Amino acid sequence: MGASRGVPADEVVDLVLATLRDAGLRTDEVTGLATLDRRASEPGIVAAAARLGVPVTAYPAGRLAAVAVPGGSASVLAAVGTPSVAEAAALAGGGDLLVPKRTSRPEGRPAGVTCAIAREGGGRPGASAGTGRQKG
């Protein structure tokens, strides 16, 4: 997952649940939330993971930058050192991308979270969180 600083846990959970629902996946299939290391302690990410009953996995920007993804953003690269957070974090543990990056749509303010879903090598999907306001 990608997340802006101060993103509310409700926004994170709502996006994860909507993304799972749209993909025909169940919440109990989620094995964890993965994100950029500097966002792993973000209160909204931590609280969302707790609500979902899963751990948060953190990856440094260099590791995420090395993951091949279908898209990427020069502005995200300039801001956090990797062109992709949500998709790269979802794929960093291995597996296949099930749902490309989706962005939250909060009313009255810019998006604060992005989500992508990958199926882990063991066959279970894992949701991922990264830096919000990603373009590209």
PDB file of C-alpha atoms in Angstrom:
ATOM      1  CA  MET A   1       0.000   0.000   0.000  1.00  0.00           C
ATOM      2  CA  GLY A   2       1.021   3.535  -0.509  1.00  0.00           C
ATOM      3  CA  ALA A   3      -0.063   6.205   1.940  1.00  0.00           C
ATOM      4  CA  SER A   4       0.276   9.898   2.516  1.00  0.00           C
ATOM      5  CA  ARG A   5       1.252  11.074   5.967  1.00  0.00           C
ATOM      6  CA  GLY A   6      -1.758  11.284   8.222  1.00  0.00           C
ATOM      7  CA  VAL A   7      -3.991   9.031   6.129  1.00  0.00           C
ATOM      8  CA  PRO A   8      -6.937   7.813   8.225  1.00  0.00           C
ATOM      9  CA  ALA A   9      -7.189   4.085   8.912  1.00  0.00           C
ATOM     10  CA  ASP A  10     -10.773   4.135   7.609  1.00  0.00           C
ATOM     11  CA  GLU A  11      -9.541   5.290   4.204  1.00  0.00           C
ATOM     12  CA  VAL A  12      -6.972   2.476   4.094  1.00  0.00           C
ATOM     13  CA  VAL A  13      -9.442  -0.212   5.203  1.00  0.00           C
ATOM     14  CA  ASP A  14     -12.183   1.052   2.878  1.00  0.00           C
ATOM     15  CA  LEU A  15      -9.859   0.891  -0.136  1.00  0.00           C
ATOM     16  CA  VAL A  16      -8.541  -2.574   0.755  1.00  0.00           C
ATOM     17  CA  LEU A  17     -12.068  -3.939   1.247  1.00  0.00           C
ATOM     18  CA  ALA A  18     -13.381  -2.367  -1.972  1.00  0.00           C
ATOM     19  CA  THR A  19     -10.397  -3.654  -3.944  1.00  0.00           C
ATOM     20  CA  LEU A  20     -10.858  -7.160  -2.558  1.00  0.00           C
ATOM     21  CA  ARG A  21     -14.608  -7.099  -3.212  1.00  0.00           C
ATOM     22  CA  ASP A  22     -14.158  -5.904  -6.804  1.00  0.00           C
ATOM     23  CA  ALA A  23     -11.610  -8.689  -7.395  1.00  0.00           C
ATOM     24  CA  GLY A  24     -13.906 -11.347  -5.920  1.00  0.00           C
ATOM     25  CA  LEU A  25     -11.545 -11.990  -3.008  1.00  0.00           C
ATOM     26  CA  ARG A  26     -12.309 -12.454   0.686  1.00  0.00           C
ATOM     27  CA  THR A  27     -10.833 -10.469   3.542  1.00  0.00           C
ATOM     28  CA  ASP A  28      -9.596 -13.659   5.211  1.00  0.00           C
ATOM     29  CA  GLU A  29      -7.368 -14.277   2.181  1.00  0.00           C
ATOM     30  CA  VAL A  30      -5.234 -11.215   2.958  1.00  0.00           C
ATOM     31  CA  THR A  31      -1.926 -12.180   4.523  1.00  0.00           C
ATOM     32  CA  GLY A  32      -0.499  -8.728   5.131  1.00  0.00           C
ATOM     33  CA  LEU A  33      -0.082  -5.109   4.133  1.00  0.00           C
ATOM     34  CA  ALA A  34       3.208  -4.197   2.498  1.00  0.00           C
ATOM     35  CA  THR A  35       4.521  -0.677   2.060  1.00  0.00           C
ATOM     36  CA  LEU A  36       7.530   1.596   1.883  1.00  0.00           C
ATOM     37  CA  ASP A  37       9.613   1.418   5.062  1.00  0.00           C
ATOM     38  CA  ARG A  38       9.099   5.085   5.865  1.00  0.00           C
ATOM     39  CA  ARG A  39       5.315   4.581   5.841  1.00  0.00           C
ATOM     40  CA  ALA A  40       5.197   1.323   7.815  1.00  0.00           C
ATOM     41  CA  SER A  41       4.730   3.098  11.149  1.00  0.00           C
ATOM     42  CA  GLU A  42       2.119   5.513   9.784  1.00  0.00           C
ATOM     43  CA  PRO A  43      -0.785   5.320  12.274  1.00  0.00           C
ATOM     44  CA  GLY A  44      -3.401   4.799   9.537  1.00  0.00           C
ATOM     45  CA  ILE A  45      -1.468   1.843   8.073  1.00  0.00           C
ATOM     46  CA  VAL A  46      -0.784   0.303  11.488  1.00  0.00           C
ATOM     47  CA  ALA A  47      -4.420   0.655  12.578  1.00  0.00           C
ATOM     48  CA  ALA A  48      -5.718  -0.727   9.264  1.00  0.00           C
ATOM     49  CA  ALA A  49      -3.460  -3.773   9.549  1.00  0.00           C
ATOM     50  CA  ALA A  50      -4.681  -4.327  13.115  1.00  0.00           C
ATOM     51  CA  ARG A  51      -8.321  -4.131  12.008  1.00  0.00           C
ATOM     52  CA  LEU A  52      -7.623  -6.628   9.231  1.00  0.00           C
ATOM     53  CA  GLY A  53      -5.636  -8.849  11.617  1.00  0.00           C
ATOM     54  CA  VAL A  54      -2.500  -8.885   9.459  1.00  0.00           C
ATOM     55  CA  PRO A  55       1.099  -7.716   9.826  1.00  0.00           C
ATOM     56  CA  VAL A  56       2.730  -4.792   8.037  1.00  0.00           C
ATOM     57  CA  THR A  57       5.779  -5.597   5.923  1.00  0.00           C
ATOM     58  CA  ALA A  58       8.164  -2.734   5.166  1.00  0.00           C
ATOM     59  CA  TYR A  59      10.498  -2.487   2.186  1.00  0.00           C
ATOM     60  CA  PRO A  60      13.202   0.092   1.542  1.00  0.00           C
ATOM     61  CA  ALA A  61      12.819   2.265  -1.554  1.00  0.00           C
ATOM     62  CA  GLY A  62      15.750   0.544  -3.272  1.00  0.00           C
ATOM     63  CA  ARG A  63      14.089  -2.848  -3.001  1.00  0.00           C
ATOM     64  CA  LEU A  64      10.803  -1.502  -4.353  1.00  0.00           C
ATOM     65  CA  ALA A  65      12.577   0.312  -7.195  1.00  0.00           C
ATOM     66  CA  ALA A  66      14.057  -3.021  -8.317  1.00  0.00           C
ATOM     67  CA  VAL A  67      10.616  -4.647  -8.728  1.00  0.00           C
ATOM     68  CA  ALA A  68       9.229  -4.675 -12.275  1.00  0.00           C
ATOM     69  CA  VAL A  69       5.740  -3.136 -12.303  1.00  0.00           C
ATOM     70  CA  PRO A  70       3.286  -2.302 -15.091  1.00  0.00           C
ATOM     71  CA  GLY A  71       3.417   1.411 -14.307  1.00  0.00           C
ATOM     72  CA  GLY A  72       5.472   3.891 -12.414  1.00  0.00           C
ATOM     73  CA  SER A  73       5.675   7.584 -11.745  1.00  0.00           C
ATOM     74  CA  ALA A  74       8.533  10.034 -12.047  1.00  0.00           C
ATOM     75  CA  SER A  75       6.948  12.212  -9.358  1.00  0.00           C
ATOM     76  CA  VAL A  76       6.739   9.286  -6.919  1.00  0.00           C
ATOM     77  CA  LEU A  77      10.355   8.388  -7.749  1.00  0.00           C
ATOM     78  CA  ALA A  78      11.411  11.959  -6.971  1.00  0.00           C
ATOM     79  CA  ALA A  79       9.400  12.014  -3.740  1.00  0.00           C
ATOM     80  CA  VAL A  80      10.239   8.631  -2.209  1.00  0.00           C
ATOM     81  CA  GLY A  81      13.032   7.035  -4.251  1.00  0.00           C
ATOM     82  CA  THR A  82      10.973   4.430  -6.118  1.00  0.00           C
ATOM     83  CA  PRO A  83       8.629   4.865  -9.085  1.00  0.00           C
ATOM     84  CA  SER A  84       6.042   2.530  -7.549  1.00  0.00           C
ATOM     85  CA  VAL A  85       4.997   1.801  -3.998  1.00  0.00           C
ATOM     86  CA  ALA A  86       1.681  -0.081  -3.992  1.00  0.00           C
ATOM     87  CA  GLU A  87       2.356  -2.437  -6.915  1.00  0.00           C
ATOM     88  CA  ALA A  88       6.031  -2.888  -6.086  1.00  0.00           C
ATOM     89  CA  ALA A  89       5.273  -3.618  -2.420  1.00  0.00           C
ATOM     90  CA  ALA A  90       2.573  -6.112  -3.420  1.00  0.00           C
ATOM     91  CA  LEU A  91       5.032  -7.906  -5.701  1.00  0.00           C
ATOM     92  CA  ALA A  92       8.197  -7.600  -3.586  1.00  0.00           C
ATOM     93  CA  GLY A  93       7.570 -10.900  -1.805  1.00  0.00           C
ATOM     94  CA  GLY A  94       7.114 -12.762  -5.088  1.00  0.00           C
ATOM     95  CA  GLY A  95       3.924 -13.810  -6.810  1.00  0.00           C
ATOM     96  CA  ASP A  96       1.624 -12.402  -9.447  1.00  0.00           C
ATOM     97  CA  LEU A  97      -0.188  -9.087  -9.603  1.00  0.00           C
ATOM     98  CA  LEU A  98      -3.945  -9.697  -9.317  1.00  0.00           C
ATOM     99  CA  VAL A  99      -5.145  -6.102  -9.079  1.00  0.00           C
ATOM    100  CA  PRO A 100      -3.096  -3.147 -10.335  1.00  0.00           C
ATOM    101  CA  LYS A 101      -2.829   0.011  -8.279  1.00  0.00           C
ATOM    102  CA  ARG A 102      -6.095   1.580  -7.205  1.00  0.00           C
ATOM    103  CA  THR A 103      -6.447   4.944  -5.517  1.00  0.00           C
ATOM    104  CA  SER A 104      -8.803   5.965  -2.733  1.00  0.00           C
ATOM    105  CA  ARG A 105     -11.468   8.521  -3.514  1.00  0.00           C
ATOM    106  CA  PRO A 106     -12.143  10.506  -0.337  1.00  0.00           C
ATOM    107  CA  GLU A 107     -14.733  13.244  -0.616  1.00  0.00           C
ATOM    108  CA  GLY A 108     -13.424  16.796  -0.476  1.00  0.00           C
ATOM    109  CA  ARG A 109      -9.684  16.084  -0.453  1.00  0.00           C
ATOM    110  CA  PRO A 110      -6.954  14.374  -2.464  1.00  0.00           C
ATOM    111  CA  ALA A 111      -6.470  10.616  -2.329  1.00  0.00           C
ATOM    112  CA  GLY A 112      -4.344   9.477   0.575  1.00  0.00           C
ATOM    113  CA  VAL A 113      -3.784   5.808  -0.176  1.00  0.00           C
ATOM    114  CA  THR A 114      -3.119   3.397  -3.026  1.00  0.00           C
ATOM    115  CA  CYS A 115      -3.586  -0.350  -3.028  1.00  0.00           C
ATOM    116  CA  ALA A 116      -2.522  -3.230  -5.251  1.00  0.00           C
ATOM    117  CA  ILE A 117      -3.067  -6.940  -4.688  1.00  0.00           C
ATOM    118  CA  ALA A 118      -0.711  -9.771  -5.545  1.00  0.00           C
ATOM    119  CA  ARG A 119      -1.105 -13.491  -5.095  1.00  0.00           C
ATOM    120  CA  GLU A 120       1.833 -14.752  -3.069  1.00  0.00           C
ATOM    121  CA  GLY A 121       3.890 -17.698  -4.250  1.00  0.00           C
ATOM    122  CA  GLY A 122       1.901 -19.910  -1.855  1.00  0.00           C
ATOM    123  CA  GLY A 123      -1.350 -19.012  -3.585  1.00  0.00           C
ATOM    124  CA  ARG A 124      -2.922 -16.587  -1.082  1.00  0.00           C
ATOM    125  CA  PRO A 125      -3.460 -12.950  -2.039  1.00  0.00           C
ATOM    126  CA  GLY A 126      -1.704 -10.229  -0.121  1.00  0.00           C
ATOM    127  CA  ALA A 127      -2.786  -6.602  -0.112  1.00  0.00           C
ATOM    128  CA  SER A 128      -0.244  -3.853  -0.295  1.00  0.00           C
ATOM    129  CA  ALA A 129      -0.222  -0.172   0.744  1.00  0.00           C
ATOM    130  CA  GLY A 130       2.012   2.656  -0.718  1.00  0.00           C
ATOM    131  CA  THR A 131       2.318   6.428  -1.070  1.00  0.00           C
ATOM    132  CA  GLY A 132      -0.905   8.213  -1.899  1.00  0.00           C
ATOM    133  CA  ARG A 133      -1.338  10.765  -4.654  1.00  0.00           C
ATOM    134  CA  GLN A 134       0.601   8.572  -7.047  1.00  0.00           C
ATOM    135  CA  LYS A 135       0.274   9.435 -10.692  1.00  0.00           C
ATOM    136  CA  GLY A 136       1.236   7.329 -13.621  1.00  0.00           C
TER     137      GLY A 136
END
